[in-house]
Short mmCIF file of N, CA and C in Angstrom, two decimals:
data_model
loop_
_atom_site.label_atom_id
_atom_site.label_comp_id
_atom_site.label_asym_id
_atom_site.label_seq_id
_atom_site.Cartn_x
_atom_site.Cartn_y
_atom_site.Cartn_z
N UNK A 1 -9.67 -24.17 4.55
CA UNK A 1 -8.62 -23.45 5.25
C UNK A 1 -9.01 -23.39 6.72
N UNK A 2 -8.08 -23.67 7.60
CA UNK A 2 -8.37 -23.65 9.03
C UNK A 2 -8.33 -22.23 9.56
N UNK A 3 -8.91 -22.05 10.73
CA UNK A 3 -8.93 -20.71 11.34
C UNK A 3 -7.53 -20.22 11.62
N UNK A 4 -6.63 -21.13 12.02
CA UNK A 4 -5.25 -20.70 12.30
C UNK A 4 -4.53 -20.31 11.03
N UNK A 5 -4.82 -20.98 9.92
CA UNK A 5 -4.19 -20.62 8.65
C UNK A 5 -4.68 -19.27 8.16
N UNK A 6 -5.96 -18.97 8.41
CA UNK A 6 -6.50 -17.69 7.98
C UNK A 6 -5.89 -16.52 8.73
N UNK A 7 -5.57 -16.72 10.00
CA UNK A 7 -5.05 -15.62 10.80
C UNK A 7 -3.54 -15.55 10.81
N UNK A 8 -2.88 -16.53 10.19
CA UNK A 8 -1.41 -16.52 10.17
C UNK A 8 -0.91 -15.39 9.30
N UNK A 9 0.20 -14.75 9.70
CA UNK A 9 0.76 -13.68 8.87
C UNK A 9 1.24 -14.24 7.54
N UNK A 10 1.15 -13.43 6.51
CA UNK A 10 1.63 -13.83 5.19
C UNK A 10 3.13 -13.59 5.09
N UNK A 11 3.76 -14.31 4.20
CA UNK A 11 5.20 -14.19 4.03
C UNK A 11 5.49 -13.71 2.61
N UNK A 12 6.29 -12.67 2.49
CA UNK A 12 6.71 -12.16 1.19
C UNK A 12 8.22 -12.05 1.22
N UNK A 13 8.89 -12.81 0.38
CA UNK A 13 10.34 -12.75 0.34
C UNK A 13 11.00 -13.19 1.64
N UNK A 14 10.34 -14.07 2.39
CA UNK A 14 10.92 -14.57 3.63
C UNK A 14 10.73 -13.64 4.82
N UNK A 15 10.06 -12.52 4.62
CA UNK A 15 9.82 -11.57 5.70
C UNK A 15 8.35 -11.67 6.08
N UNK A 16 8.09 -11.82 7.37
CA UNK A 16 6.71 -11.90 7.82
C UNK A 16 6.04 -10.55 7.63
N UNK A 17 4.92 -10.56 6.96
CA UNK A 17 4.18 -9.33 6.68
C UNK A 17 2.81 -9.43 7.34
N UNK A 18 2.56 -8.57 8.30
CA UNK A 18 1.24 -8.53 8.93
C UNK A 18 0.52 -7.28 8.46
N UNK A 19 -0.74 -7.41 8.13
CA UNK A 19 -1.47 -6.27 7.63
C UNK A 19 -2.85 -6.16 8.25
N UNK A 20 -2.96 -6.59 9.49
CA UNK A 20 -4.26 -6.50 10.17
C UNK A 20 -4.74 -5.06 10.29
N UNK A 21 -3.82 -4.11 10.41
CA UNK A 21 -4.20 -2.71 10.58
C UNK A 21 -4.08 -1.91 9.29
N UNK A 22 -4.04 -2.60 8.16
CA UNK A 22 -3.90 -1.93 6.87
C UNK A 22 -5.16 -1.14 6.54
N UNK A 23 -5.00 0.12 6.23
CA UNK A 23 -6.12 0.98 5.87
C UNK A 23 -6.29 0.93 4.35
N UNK A 24 -7.18 0.06 3.89
CA UNK A 24 -7.38 -0.15 2.45
C UNK A 24 -7.80 1.14 1.75
N UNK A 25 -8.62 1.96 2.40
CA UNK A 25 -9.05 3.22 1.79
C UNK A 25 -7.86 4.13 1.55
N UNK A 26 -6.92 4.15 2.49
CA UNK A 26 -5.71 4.97 2.33
C UNK A 26 -4.87 4.45 1.17
N UNK A 27 -4.70 3.14 1.10
CA UNK A 27 -3.92 2.53 0.01
C UNK A 27 -4.58 2.86 -1.33
N UNK A 28 -5.89 2.73 -1.42
CA UNK A 28 -6.61 2.98 -2.67
C UNK A 28 -6.55 4.44 -3.11
N UNK A 29 -6.25 5.34 -2.19
CA UNK A 29 -6.17 6.76 -2.54
C UNK A 29 -4.82 7.16 -3.11
N UNK A 30 -3.88 6.21 -3.14
CA UNK A 30 -2.53 6.49 -3.64
C UNK A 30 -2.49 6.58 -5.16
N UNK A 31 -1.29 6.84 -5.70
CA UNK A 31 -1.10 6.99 -7.14
C UNK A 31 -0.59 5.68 -7.72
N UNK A 32 -1.10 5.28 -8.86
CA UNK A 32 -0.69 4.07 -9.54
C UNK A 32 0.65 4.30 -10.24
N UNK A 33 1.62 3.44 -9.95
CA UNK A 33 2.92 3.54 -10.61
C UNK A 33 2.76 3.28 -12.10
N UNK A 34 1.88 2.37 -12.45
CA UNK A 34 1.66 2.07 -13.87
C UNK A 34 1.18 3.31 -14.61
N UNK A 35 0.30 4.08 -13.99
CA UNK A 35 -0.20 5.29 -14.64
C UNK A 35 0.87 6.38 -14.69
N UNK A 36 1.75 6.42 -13.69
CA UNK A 36 2.80 7.44 -13.68
C UNK A 36 3.90 7.13 -14.69
N UNK A 37 4.19 5.83 -14.89
CA UNK A 37 5.23 5.46 -15.85
C UNK A 37 4.81 5.90 -17.25
N UNK A 38 5.73 6.44 -17.96
CA UNK A 38 5.52 6.99 -19.30
C UNK A 38 4.68 8.26 -19.27
N UNK A 39 4.42 8.76 -18.07
CA UNK A 39 3.67 10.01 -17.95
C UNK A 39 4.60 11.20 -18.18
N UNK A 40 4.01 12.32 -18.44
CA UNK A 40 4.77 13.54 -18.65
C UNK A 40 5.24 14.12 -17.32
N UNK A 41 6.35 14.85 -17.38
CA UNK A 41 6.89 15.56 -16.22
C UNK A 41 6.88 17.04 -16.55
N UNK A 42 6.39 17.83 -15.62
CA UNK A 42 6.28 19.28 -15.81
C UNK A 42 7.04 19.99 -14.70
N UNK A 43 7.37 21.25 -14.93
CA UNK A 43 7.89 22.07 -13.84
C UNK A 43 6.71 22.77 -13.16
N UNK A 44 6.99 23.54 -12.13
CA UNK A 44 5.91 24.18 -11.38
C UNK A 44 5.24 25.32 -12.14
N UNK A 45 5.77 25.67 -13.30
CA UNK A 45 5.13 26.68 -14.16
C UNK A 45 4.24 26.02 -15.22
N UNK A 46 4.20 24.68 -15.22
CA UNK A 46 3.37 23.95 -16.17
C UNK A 46 4.06 23.63 -17.48
N UNK A 47 5.37 23.91 -17.57
CA UNK A 47 6.13 23.61 -18.79
C UNK A 47 6.52 22.13 -18.81
N UNK A 48 6.35 21.49 -19.96
CA UNK A 48 6.79 20.10 -20.14
C UNK A 48 8.32 20.06 -20.09
N UNK A 49 8.89 19.16 -19.27
CA UNK A 49 10.35 19.05 -19.18
C UNK A 49 10.86 17.64 -19.48
N UNK A 50 9.98 16.67 -19.65
CA UNK A 50 10.40 15.32 -19.96
C UNK A 50 9.27 14.34 -19.68
N UNK A 51 9.60 13.05 -19.76
CA UNK A 51 8.59 12.06 -19.39
C UNK A 51 9.24 10.94 -18.61
N UNK A 52 8.43 10.26 -17.82
CA UNK A 52 8.93 9.18 -16.98
C UNK A 52 9.26 7.98 -17.86
N UNK A 53 10.48 7.51 -17.75
CA UNK A 53 10.93 6.35 -18.50
C UNK A 53 10.85 5.09 -17.64
N UNK A 54 11.15 5.24 -16.34
CA UNK A 54 11.23 4.08 -15.45
C UNK A 54 11.27 4.56 -14.01
N UNK A 55 11.15 3.64 -13.09
CA UNK A 55 11.36 3.92 -11.67
C UNK A 55 12.14 2.75 -11.10
N UNK A 56 13.14 3.03 -10.30
CA UNK A 56 14.01 1.99 -9.75
C UNK A 56 14.05 2.08 -8.23
N UNK A 57 14.00 0.92 -7.59
CA UNK A 57 14.16 0.84 -6.14
C UNK A 57 15.52 0.21 -5.88
N UNK A 58 16.33 0.86 -5.07
CA UNK A 58 17.65 0.35 -4.76
C UNK A 58 17.54 -0.90 -3.88
N UNK A 59 18.61 -1.71 -3.81
CA UNK A 59 18.56 -2.92 -3.01
C UNK A 59 18.21 -2.70 -1.53
N UNK A 60 18.43 -1.48 -1.01
CA UNK A 60 18.06 -1.24 0.39
C UNK A 60 16.55 -1.21 0.58
N UNK A 61 15.81 -1.16 -0.53
CA UNK A 61 14.37 -1.19 -0.48
C UNK A 61 13.72 0.12 -0.08
N UNK A 62 14.51 1.09 0.33
CA UNK A 62 13.96 2.35 0.81
C UNK A 62 14.16 3.51 -0.15
N UNK A 63 15.11 3.40 -1.05
CA UNK A 63 15.46 4.52 -1.91
C UNK A 63 14.93 4.26 -3.32
N UNK A 64 14.15 5.20 -3.83
CA UNK A 64 13.57 5.06 -5.16
C UNK A 64 14.01 6.23 -6.03
N UNK A 65 14.36 5.91 -7.26
CA UNK A 65 14.72 6.94 -8.23
C UNK A 65 13.77 6.87 -9.41
N UNK A 66 13.47 8.02 -9.96
CA UNK A 66 12.65 8.10 -11.17
C UNK A 66 13.60 8.40 -12.32
N UNK A 67 13.52 7.59 -13.37
CA UNK A 67 14.34 7.80 -14.55
C UNK A 67 13.51 8.62 -15.53
N UNK A 68 14.02 9.80 -15.88
CA UNK A 68 13.29 10.74 -16.72
C UNK A 68 14.01 10.86 -18.06
N UNK A 69 13.24 10.83 -19.14
CA UNK A 69 13.78 11.07 -20.47
C UNK A 69 13.59 12.55 -20.76
N UNK A 70 14.69 13.24 -20.98
CA UNK A 70 14.64 14.68 -21.29
C UNK A 70 14.98 14.90 -22.76
N UNK A 71 14.38 14.06 -23.62
CA UNK A 71 14.63 14.11 -25.05
C UNK A 71 14.24 15.44 -25.65
N UNK A 72 14.85 15.72 -26.77
CA UNK A 72 14.51 16.94 -27.50
C UNK A 72 13.23 16.78 -28.30
N UNK A 73 13.02 17.70 -29.20
CA UNK A 73 11.84 17.71 -30.05
C UNK A 73 11.73 16.39 -30.80
N UNK A 74 10.54 15.78 -30.81
CA UNK A 74 10.27 14.49 -31.46
C UNK A 74 11.17 13.37 -30.93
N UNK A 75 11.57 13.47 -29.66
CA UNK A 75 12.43 12.49 -28.99
C UNK A 75 13.81 12.37 -29.61
N UNK A 76 14.25 13.37 -30.34
CA UNK A 76 15.60 13.36 -30.89
C UNK A 76 16.56 13.74 -29.78
N UNK A 77 17.64 13.00 -29.67
CA UNK A 77 18.62 13.27 -28.63
C UNK A 77 18.18 12.76 -27.27
N UNK A 78 17.60 11.56 -27.24
CA UNK A 78 17.13 10.99 -25.98
C UNK A 78 18.25 11.00 -24.94
N UNK A 79 17.90 11.42 -23.75
CA UNK A 79 18.84 11.41 -22.63
C UNK A 79 18.07 11.03 -21.38
N UNK A 80 18.53 9.98 -20.71
CA UNK A 80 17.92 9.54 -19.46
C UNK A 80 18.70 10.11 -18.29
N UNK A 81 17.97 10.59 -17.28
CA UNK A 81 18.59 11.07 -16.05
C UNK A 81 17.87 10.40 -14.88
N UNK A 82 18.56 10.27 -13.76
CA UNK A 82 17.98 9.67 -12.55
C UNK A 82 17.81 10.76 -11.50
N UNK A 83 16.62 10.83 -10.95
CA UNK A 83 16.31 11.81 -9.91
C UNK A 83 15.64 11.11 -8.74
N UNK A 84 15.95 11.51 -7.51
CA UNK A 84 15.29 10.89 -6.35
C UNK A 84 13.78 11.14 -6.39
N UNK A 85 13.02 10.12 -6.07
CA UNK A 85 11.56 10.23 -6.11
C UNK A 85 11.06 11.37 -5.23
N UNK A 86 11.77 11.66 -4.16
CA UNK A 86 11.36 12.73 -3.25
C UNK A 86 11.44 14.12 -3.85
N UNK A 87 12.11 14.25 -5.00
CA UNK A 87 12.23 15.56 -5.66
C UNK A 87 10.94 15.94 -6.40
N UNK A 88 10.06 14.97 -6.60
CA UNK A 88 8.85 15.19 -7.38
C UNK A 88 7.66 15.50 -6.49
N UNK A 89 6.73 16.23 -7.06
CA UNK A 89 5.42 16.44 -6.47
C UNK A 89 4.41 15.89 -7.46
N UNK A 90 3.20 15.64 -7.01
CA UNK A 90 2.13 15.21 -7.91
C UNK A 90 1.04 16.27 -7.84
N UNK A 91 0.68 16.82 -9.01
CA UNK A 91 -0.33 17.88 -9.02
C UNK A 91 -1.74 17.30 -9.01
N UNK A 92 -2.73 18.15 -9.01
CA UNK A 92 -4.13 17.73 -8.92
C UNK A 92 -4.56 16.87 -10.11
N UNK A 93 -3.87 17.00 -11.24
CA UNK A 93 -4.19 16.20 -12.43
C UNK A 93 -3.47 14.85 -12.42
N UNK A 94 -2.64 14.60 -11.40
CA UNK A 94 -1.89 13.35 -11.33
C UNK A 94 -0.60 13.37 -12.11
N UNK A 95 -0.15 14.55 -12.53
CA UNK A 95 1.11 14.68 -13.26
C UNK A 95 2.26 14.86 -12.28
N UNK A 96 3.42 14.33 -12.66
CA UNK A 96 4.63 14.56 -11.86
C UNK A 96 5.15 15.96 -12.13
N UNK A 97 5.53 16.64 -11.07
CA UNK A 97 6.03 18.01 -11.16
C UNK A 97 7.40 18.08 -10.50
N UNK A 98 8.35 18.69 -11.20
CA UNK A 98 9.68 18.98 -10.65
C UNK A 98 9.76 20.48 -10.43
N UNK A 99 9.60 20.93 -9.19
CA UNK A 99 9.65 22.37 -8.93
C UNK A 99 10.99 22.97 -9.37
N UNK A 100 10.93 24.15 -9.95
CA UNK A 100 12.11 24.92 -10.37
C UNK A 100 12.94 24.25 -11.46
N UNK A 101 12.41 23.24 -12.13
CA UNK A 101 13.17 22.56 -13.18
C UNK A 101 12.96 23.25 -14.52
N UNK A 102 13.97 23.15 -15.36
CA UNK A 102 13.82 23.56 -16.76
C UNK A 102 14.42 22.44 -17.60
N UNK A 103 14.01 22.38 -18.84
CA UNK A 103 14.54 21.34 -19.73
C UNK A 103 16.06 21.48 -19.84
N UNK A 104 16.54 22.71 -19.91
CA UNK A 104 17.99 22.94 -20.04
C UNK A 104 18.75 22.46 -18.81
N UNK A 105 18.25 22.77 -17.60
CA UNK A 105 19.02 22.33 -16.43
C UNK A 105 18.93 20.83 -16.25
N UNK A 106 17.83 20.20 -16.65
CA UNK A 106 17.75 18.75 -16.57
C UNK A 106 18.70 18.10 -17.58
N UNK A 107 18.80 18.68 -18.78
CA UNK A 107 19.72 18.14 -19.80
C UNK A 107 21.17 18.26 -19.38
N UNK A 108 21.48 19.18 -18.47
CA UNK A 108 22.86 19.36 -18.02
C UNK A 108 23.26 18.33 -16.96
N UNK A 109 22.30 17.55 -16.44
CA UNK A 109 22.61 16.54 -15.43
C UNK A 109 23.29 15.34 -16.09
N UNK A 110 24.03 14.55 -15.30
CA UNK A 110 24.71 13.37 -15.87
C UNK A 110 23.71 12.38 -16.46
N UNK A 111 24.11 11.78 -17.57
CA UNK A 111 23.29 10.77 -18.24
C UNK A 111 23.23 9.52 -17.37
N UNK A 112 22.05 8.91 -17.31
CA UNK A 112 21.86 7.66 -16.57
C UNK A 112 22.01 6.48 -17.52
N UNK A 113 22.78 5.47 -17.08
CA UNK A 113 22.93 4.22 -17.82
C UNK A 113 22.52 3.07 -16.92
N UNK A 114 21.78 2.12 -17.45
CA UNK A 114 21.42 0.93 -16.69
C UNK A 114 22.65 0.06 -16.47
N UNK A 115 22.73 -0.58 -15.30
CA UNK A 115 23.83 -1.52 -15.01
C UNK A 115 23.64 -2.76 -15.88
N UNK A 116 24.72 -3.31 -16.30
CA UNK A 116 24.67 -4.56 -17.08
C UNK A 116 24.97 -5.71 -16.13
N UNK A 117 24.09 -6.71 -16.15
CA UNK A 117 24.29 -7.88 -15.27
C UNK A 117 25.04 -8.97 -15.97
#
């Protein structure tokens, strides 16, 4: 590999991506999406209110939604809802927290359906 090839910016999806100033330690301190998926969701009182089913990024690339399953006991009555990622907090244990949420108020939200292509 030539010196110019090593220093050339990388391309992802046709967009030039430069990462010379990337703070790897900061990136490594983030939360793994793989670990958060299928994780439990709690309210700020520590009550279980659902679990993460999926996460979706809209075509604008900036807006992310978390799809939460608010199923009943033993997953009977599965219901998926979509909530903006910004509504969640992550506690010291790495769990997703929805402040002021209850299972009942989450179940009252509109059901989420995946688009069919």
